Coordinates of C-alpha atoms in Angstrom, one line a residue:
M274 CA 17.0 -18.0 15.3
M275 CA 16.6 -14.7 17.2
T276 CA 13.2 -13.3 17.9
M277 CA 12.4 -10.6 15.4
K278 CA 11.6 -7.0 16.3
A279 CA 9.4 -4.6 14.5
I280 CA 12.5 -2.6 13.8
V281 CA 15.7 -4.2 12.6
H282 CA 18.8 -2.6 14.2
V283 CA 21.6 -2.6 11.7
A284 CA 25.4 -2.1 12.0
L285 CA 27.2 -1.0 8.9
I286 CA 30.7 -2.7 8.8
G287 CA 33.0 -0.7 6.5
C288 CA 31.9 2.8 5.7
G289 CA 34.4 3.9 3.0
G290 CA 34.9 2.9 -0.6
M291 CA 31.8 1.6 -2.3
A292 CA 30.0 1.7 1.1
A293 CA 30.2 5.5 1.0
M294 CA 27.9 5.5 -2.0
I295 CA 25.2 3.4 -0.4
R296 CA 25.5 4.1 3.4
K297 CA 22.6 6.5 3.4
R298 CA 20.2 3.9 2.2
Y299 CA 19.4 2.5 5.7
L300 CA 18.1 6.0 6.7
E301 CA 15.4 5.5 4.1
T302 CA 14.8 1.8 4.6
K303 CA 11.4 0.9 6.1
N304 CA 11.6 -1.1 9.4
A305 CA 15.4 -0.5 9.7
K306 CA 17.4 1.6 12.1
L307 CA 21.1 2.2 11.5
V308 CA 22.6 2.1 15.0
L309 CA 26.3 1.6 14.6
L310 CA 29.1 2.4 12.1
V311 CA 32.3 0.4 12.1
D312 CA 35.4 1.1 10.1
S313 CA 39.1 0.7 11.0
N314 CA 39.7 4.2 9.8
E315 CA 38.6 6.7 12.5
E316 CA 38.5 9.6 10.0
V317 CA 36.1 7.6 7.8
C318 CA 33.9 6.8 10.9
R319 CA 33.7 10.5 11.9
K320 CA 32.8 11.6 8.4
A321 CA 30.2 8.9 7.9
S322 CA 28.7 9.7 11.3
A323 CA 28.4 13.4 10.5
E324 CA 26.7 12.5 7.2
L325 CA 24.4 10.0 8.9
R326 CA 22.8 12.2 11.6
G327 CA 25.4 11.5 14.3
I328 CA 25.0 7.7 14.4
P329 CA 27.5 6.2 16.9
W330 CA 30.7 4.7 15.5
S331 CA 33.5 2.4 16.4
T332 CA 36.8 1.2 15.0
R333 CA 36.3 -2.2 16.6
F334 CA 34.3 -4.9 14.8
V335 CA 33.4 -6.8 18.0
D336 CA 31.3 -3.8 19.1
A337 CA 28.8 -4.9 16.4
L338 CA 28.3 -8.3 18.0
V339 CA 26.7 -7.0 21.1
E340 CA 23.1 -7.6 22.1
G341 CA 20.6 -5.2 20.6
I342 CA 22.2 -5.2 17.1
D343 CA 20.1 -7.6 14.8
A344 CA 21.9 -7.4 11.5
L345 CA 25.3 -6.6 10.0
D346 CA 25.9 -5.1 6.5
I347 CA 29.5 -6.1 5.7
S348 CA 31.1 -3.8 3.1
T349 CA 34.8 -4.3 4.1
P350 CA 37.6 -5.5 1.8
N351 CA 37.2 -9.1 0.4
Y352 CA 39.8 -10.7 2.7
L353 CA 37.8 -9.7 5.8
H354 CA 34.4 -11.0 4.7
A355 CA 34.8 -14.6 5.9
E356 CA 36.1 -13.9 9.4
Q357 CA 33.5 -11.1 10.0
A358 CA 30.5 -12.9 8.5
V359 CA 31.2 -16.2 10.4
A360 CA 31.6 -14.3 13.7
A361 CA 28.4 -12.4 13.1
L362 CA 26.4 -15.5 12.1
Q363 CA 27.7 -17.4 15.1
A364 CA 26.6 -14.5 17.3
G365 CA 23.1 -15.0 15.8
K366 CA 23.1 -11.9 13.6
H367 CA 21.5 -11.5 10.2
V368 CA 24.2 -10.8 7.6
L369 CA 24.5 -9.1 4.2
V370 CA 27.9 -9.3 2.6
Q371 CA 29.2 -7.2 -0.2
K372 CA 30.2 -9.3 -3.3
P373 CA 32.3 -11.4 -3.6
L374 CA 31.2 -13.5 -0.7
A375 CA 34.9 -14.2 0.1
T376 CA 38.3 -14.6 -1.5
T377 CA 38.2 -18.4 -1.8
V378 CA 35.8 -21.3 -2.1
Q379 CA 36.9 -22.6 1.3
E380 CA 36.1 -19.3 3.0
A381 CA 32.7 -19.1 1.2
E382 CA 32.0 -22.7 2.4
A383 CA 32.7 -21.6 6.0
I384 CA 30.2 -18.7 5.6
A385 CA 27.6 -21.0 4.1
H386 CA 28.0 -23.5 6.9
A387 CA 27.7 -20.8 9.6
A388 CA 24.6 -19.5 7.9
R389 CA 23.0 -22.9 7.9
E390 CA 23.9 -23.4 11.6
S391 CA 22.6 -20.0 12.6
G392 CA 19.3 -20.1 10.8
T393 CA 19.4 -16.3 10.3
V394 CA 19.0 -14.5 7.0
A395 CA 22.3 -14.4 5.2
G396 CA 22.8 -12.9 1.7
M397 CA 25.3 -11.2 -0.7
Y398 CA 24.8 -7.7 -1.9
M399 CA 24.9 -7.4 -5.7
S400 CA 24.3 -3.9 -7.0
F401 CA 22.9 -5.2 -10.3
Y402 CA 19.8 -6.5 -8.5
D403 CA 19.0 -2.9 -7.6
N404 CA 18.5 -2.2 -11.3
G405 CA 15.0 -2.9 -12.7
L406 CA 16.4 -3.3 -16.2
Y407 CA 17.9 -6.6 -15.3
H408 CA 14.7 -7.8 -13.7
E409 CA 12.7 -6.9 -16.8
A410 CA 15.4 -8.5 -19.1
K411 CA 14.9 -11.8 -17.1
D412 CA 11.1 -11.5 -17.5
I413 CA 11.5 -11.0 -21.3
I414 CA 13.8 -14.1 -21.5
S415 CA 11.5 -16.3 -19.3
R416 CA 8.5 -15.4 -21.5
G417 CA 10.3 -16.6 -24.6
L418 CA 10.3 -13.2 -26.3
I419 CA 13.8 -13.8 -27.7
G420 CA 13.0 -17.5 -28.5
E421 CA 15.2 -20.2 -27.2
V422 CA 18.4 -19.0 -25.5
T423 CA 21.5 -19.8 -27.7
S424 CA 24.3 -17.9 -26.0
V425 CA 25.2 -15.3 -23.4
R426 CA 27.9 -12.6 -23.4
C427 CA 28.8 -10.8 -20.2
R428 CA 31.7 -8.3 -19.8
G429 CA 32.8 -6.5 -16.6
A430 CA 35.4 -3.9 -17.3
G431 CA 37.0 -0.6 -16.3
V432 CA 40.4 1.1 -16.3
S433 CA 40.8 1.3 -12.5
G434 CA 43.6 -1.3 -12.6
K435 CA 45.9 1.3 -14.1
Y436 CA 45.4 3.6 -11.1
I437 CA 45.1 1.4 -8.0
P438 CA 48.2 2.1 -5.9
A439 CA 50.5 -0.8 -5.1
D440 CA 49.8 -0.5 -1.3
N441 CA 46.0 -0.7 -1.8
W442 CA 44.3 -4.0 -0.8
R443 CA 42.7 -4.2 -4.3
S444 CA 46.2 -4.7 -5.7
S445 CA 46.8 -7.9 -3.7
L446 CA 45.9 -11.2 -5.3
V447 CA 45.5 -12.7 -1.8
K448 CA 43.3 -10.0 -0.4
T449 CA 41.0 -9.8 -3.4
G450 CA 41.0 -13.5 -4.3
G451 CA 42.4 -12.8 -7.8
G452 CA 42.3 -9.8 -10.1
S453 CA 39.8 -8.3 -12.6
F454 CA 37.8 -11.5 -12.9
I455 CA 36.7 -11.9 -9.3
Q456 CA 36.4 -8.1 -8.8
L457 CA 34.6 -7.2 -12.0
A458 CA 33.2 -10.3 -13.6
L459 CA 31.5 -11.8 -10.6
H460 CA 28.5 -9.7 -11.7
S461 CA 28.8 -11.4 -15.1
V462 CA 29.0 -14.9 -13.6
N463 CA 26.0 -14.2 -11.4
M464 CA 23.9 -12.5 -14.1
A465 CA 24.6 -15.2 -16.7
E466 CA 23.1 -17.9 -14.6
W467 CA 20.3 -15.9 -13.1
L468 CA 19.0 -14.3 -16.4
I469 CA 18.6 -17.6 -18.2
D470 CA 17.9 -19.8 -15.2
D471 CA 20.6 -22.3 -16.0
E472 CA 23.9 -23.3 -14.5
I473 CA 27.4 -23.1 -15.9
E474 CA 28.9 -26.6 -15.9
E475 CA 32.3 -26.2 -17.7
V476 CA 34.7 -23.3 -18.5
F477 CA 37.8 -22.8 -20.6
A478 CA 39.7 -19.6 -19.9
Y479 CA 42.7 -17.4 -20.7
S480 CA 44.1 -14.7 -18.4
H481 CA 47.0 -12.3 -18.4
N482 CA 48.3 -9.1 -16.9
R483 CA 49.8 -6.7 -19.5
F484 CA 48.8 -3.2 -18.5
S485 CA 48.2 -3.1 -14.7
P486 CA 51.6 -3.7 -13.0
N487 CA 50.1 -2.9 -9.5
I488 CA 47.5 -5.6 -9.8
G489 CA 48.5 -8.9 -8.2
G490 CA 46.2 -11.0 -10.4
D491 CA 44.8 -10.9 -13.9
D492 CA 44.0 -7.6 -15.7
V493 CA 42.2 -9.4 -18.6
T494 CA 40.4 -12.7 -18.6
S495 CA 38.2 -14.3 -21.3
A496 CA 36.4 -17.4 -20.5
T497 CA 34.0 -19.5 -22.6
C498 CA 31.5 -21.7 -20.8
R499 CA 28.9 -24.3 -21.4
F500 CA 25.5 -24.3 -19.6
R501 CA 23.8 -27.4 -18.4
G502 CA 20.9 -26.7 -20.8
G503 CA 23.1 -26.4 -23.8
A504 CA 23.6 -22.7 -24.2
L505 CA 27.1 -21.3 -24.6
G506 CA 28.6 -18.2 -23.0
T507 CA 31.5 -15.8 -22.9
L508 CA 32.6 -14.2 -19.7
E509 CA 35.1 -11.3 -19.9
S510 CA 36.8 -9.1 -17.4
S511 CA 39.3 -6.2 -17.8
Y512 CA 41.0 -3.8 -15.5
C513 CA 42.5 -1.9 -18.5
S514 CA 39.6 -1.3 -20.9
Y515 CA 36.0 0.0 -20.8
Q516 CA 32.4 -1.2 -20.8
Y517 CA 30.1 -3.4 -18.9
V518 CA 27.8 -5.4 -21.2
V519 CA 25.3 -8.2 -20.6
T520 CA 23.7 -9.8 -23.7
V521 CA 21.5 -12.8 -24.0
Y522 CA 20.9 -14.1 -27.6
G523 CA 18.0 -16.2 -28.6
T524 CA 16.7 -17.8 -31.8
E525 CA 14.2 -15.0 -32.3
G526 CA 15.9 -11.9 -30.7
Y527 CA 18.3 -10.6 -28.1
V528 CA 18.5 -8.4 -25.0
T529 CA 21.6 -6.2 -24.3
I530 CA 22.2 -4.0 -21.3
T531 CA 25.3 -1.8 -21.5
N532 CA 26.9 0.1 -18.5
N533 CA 23.7 -0.7 -16.5
R534 CA 21.6 2.0 -18.2
E535 CA 21.5 1.5 -22.0
T536 CA 19.4 -1.2 -23.6
E537 CA 19.1 -2.6 -27.1
L538 CA 16.5 -5.3 -27.7
M539 CA 14.9 -7.2 -30.5
L540 CA 11.9 -9.2 -29.5
N541 CA 9.4 -11.5 -31.2
A542 CA 6.5 -9.6 -29.6
R543 CA 5.7 -6.3 -27.9
Y544 CA 6.7 -5.8 -24.3
E545 CA 5.4 -3.2 -21.8
G546 CA 7.4 -3.1 -18.6
S547 CA 7.9 -0.4 -16.0
F548 CA 11.1 0.6 -17.7
I549 CA 11.6 -1.4 -20.9
Q550 CA 9.1 -0.9 -23.6
V551 CA 9.2 -2.5 -27.1
K552 CA 6.5 -1.2 -29.4
E553 CA 7.3 -3.1 -32.6
P554 CA 8.4 -6.8 -32.8
N555 CA 11.4 -7.9 -34.8
I556 CA 12.9 -4.4 -34.9
P557 CA 15.9 -3.3 -32.8
T558 CA 14.9 -0.9 -30.0
R559 CA 17.4 1.3 -28.2
R560 CA 17.1 3.5 -25.1
T561 CA 19.2 5.1 -22.4
Y562 CA 17.9 5.3 -18.9
E563 CA 19.6 8.2 -17.1
E564 CA 18.0 7.3 -13.8
F565 CA 20.3 4.3 -13.5
R566 CA 23.9 4.4 -12.5
M567 CA 26.7 1.8 -12.1
A568 CA 27.0 1.8 -8.3
E569 CA 23.6 3.3 -7.3
V570 CA 20.1 3.3 -8.6
C571 CA 18.8 6.8 -8.5
I572 CA 15.0 6.4 -8.7
E573 CA 12.6 7.0 -5.9
N574 CA 10.8 4.1 -4.2
N575 CA 12.9 1.6 -6.1
P576 CA 11.0 -1.7 -5.8
Y577 CA 14.3 -3.6 -6.3
N578 CA 16.3 -1.8 -3.5
Q579 CA 18.4 -4.7 -2.1
H580 CA 18.9 -3.1 1.3
Q581 CA 15.1 -2.9 1.7
A582 CA 14.8 -6.5 0.4
F583 CA 17.3 -7.6 3.0
I584 CA 15.3 -6.0 5.9
T585 CA 12.0 -7.4 4.4
A586 CA 13.5 -10.9 4.2
I587 CA 14.4 -10.6 7.9
A588 CA 10.9 -9.4 8.9
E589 CA 9.2 -12.1 6.9
N590 CA 11.7 -14.9 7.7
K591 CA 12.5 -15.4 4.0
S592 CA 15.7 -16.0 2.0
A593 CA 17.8 -13.1 0.9
T594 CA 17.5 -12.2 -2.8
V595 CA 21.1 -13.5 -3.4
T596 CA 21.8 -16.2 -0.8
V597 CA 25.2 -17.1 0.5
E598 CA 24.8 -20.4 -1.3
T599 CA 24.6 -18.5 -4.5
G600 CA 27.6 -16.5 -3.5
L601 CA 29.4 -19.8 -2.9
R602 CA 28.4 -21.1 -6.3
N603 CA 29.6 -17.9 -8.0
L604 CA 33.1 -18.5 -6.4
R605 CA 33.1 -22.1 -7.6
I606 CA 32.8 -20.7 -11.1
V607 CA 35.5 -18.1 -10.5
D608 CA 37.8 -20.8 -9.1
A609 CA 37.1 -23.0 -12.2
V610 CA 38.0 -20.0 -14.5
H611 CA 41.3 -19.4 -12.5
R612 CA 42.2 -23.0 -12.7
S613 CA 41.5 -23.3 -16.4
A614 CA 43.7 -20.3 -17.1
R615 CA 46.5 -21.7 -15.0
E616 CA 46.3 -25.3 -16.4
H617 CA 45.3 -24.5 -20.0
R618 CA 42.4 -26.9 -20.1
P619 CA 38.6 -27.1 -19.7
V620 CA 37.5 -27.3 -16.0
E621 CA 34.2 -28.5 -14.7
V622 CA 32.6 -26.2 -12.1
G623 CA 33.0 -27.6 -8.6
S624 CA 35.3 -30.4 -9.7

């Protein structure tokens, strides 16, 4: 493993798309210095550099592998993740990869292997972990404030599938690794297991594409699943309808987070969190938190900022919040869902 410095020098790989919404974060991240911007589009590089105080830029990925750069934040299209992450890890760099980890289980396995060999910090960026509502929901569930978990419902959806151009990489089944499920429901897959601290062991799914002709994969998928501990779940995705929803039901209550900023809860006891507050047990409580957004958490000094967590993990030689092993497991579930939909049968995860 490389010898750590007081300041972690970071290269941002991929500066457009979703990265454009978060690329300023390293300017405010303690013990981090953004030293290089890389994007295949020169215009995107120039715009990002102007926005980020004139930070040097390049259109060549190899320029991020030079000595003096400690960590790479990879926010490129899915099909580039494996090649870039493996190269960075083999060069001894710390790596944070935008979800999904890769397009296939085999590519994700290559990243996980390279991470184990390198001994550096390697993780996957998931925007939901920036959001304190999910952390407090997990705390509520772990305390038994909804009783025993009976089922989970997670839905990732939006209508962007109707507007993605045919020549955009997001329209390609090969370049994304699928369609709406891998693109939108990977959050659902991850959250379902993390929130209730249990693993999905079997899935049964249906998929189709009826409304998004430019999408190479599914535009709607609905999967039922069985957790190892006995709970059941529903995982949904859609490129042609609205609403993100995460709900965990228990024998004595439930927790729902809608569109990352609206909550509805019924608990068996009071709860006083930094965000979620339930004053009266056994009565539904609703609230909207305008400070939270889908792609960016807009609160000052956010204790759950995942870019800060990545830098802190490097400094303290700890694991990333979402490890690449977790990213690999998430893709095993996605793969099982895809196989179930194709083969019209239940599929065990990892089988």
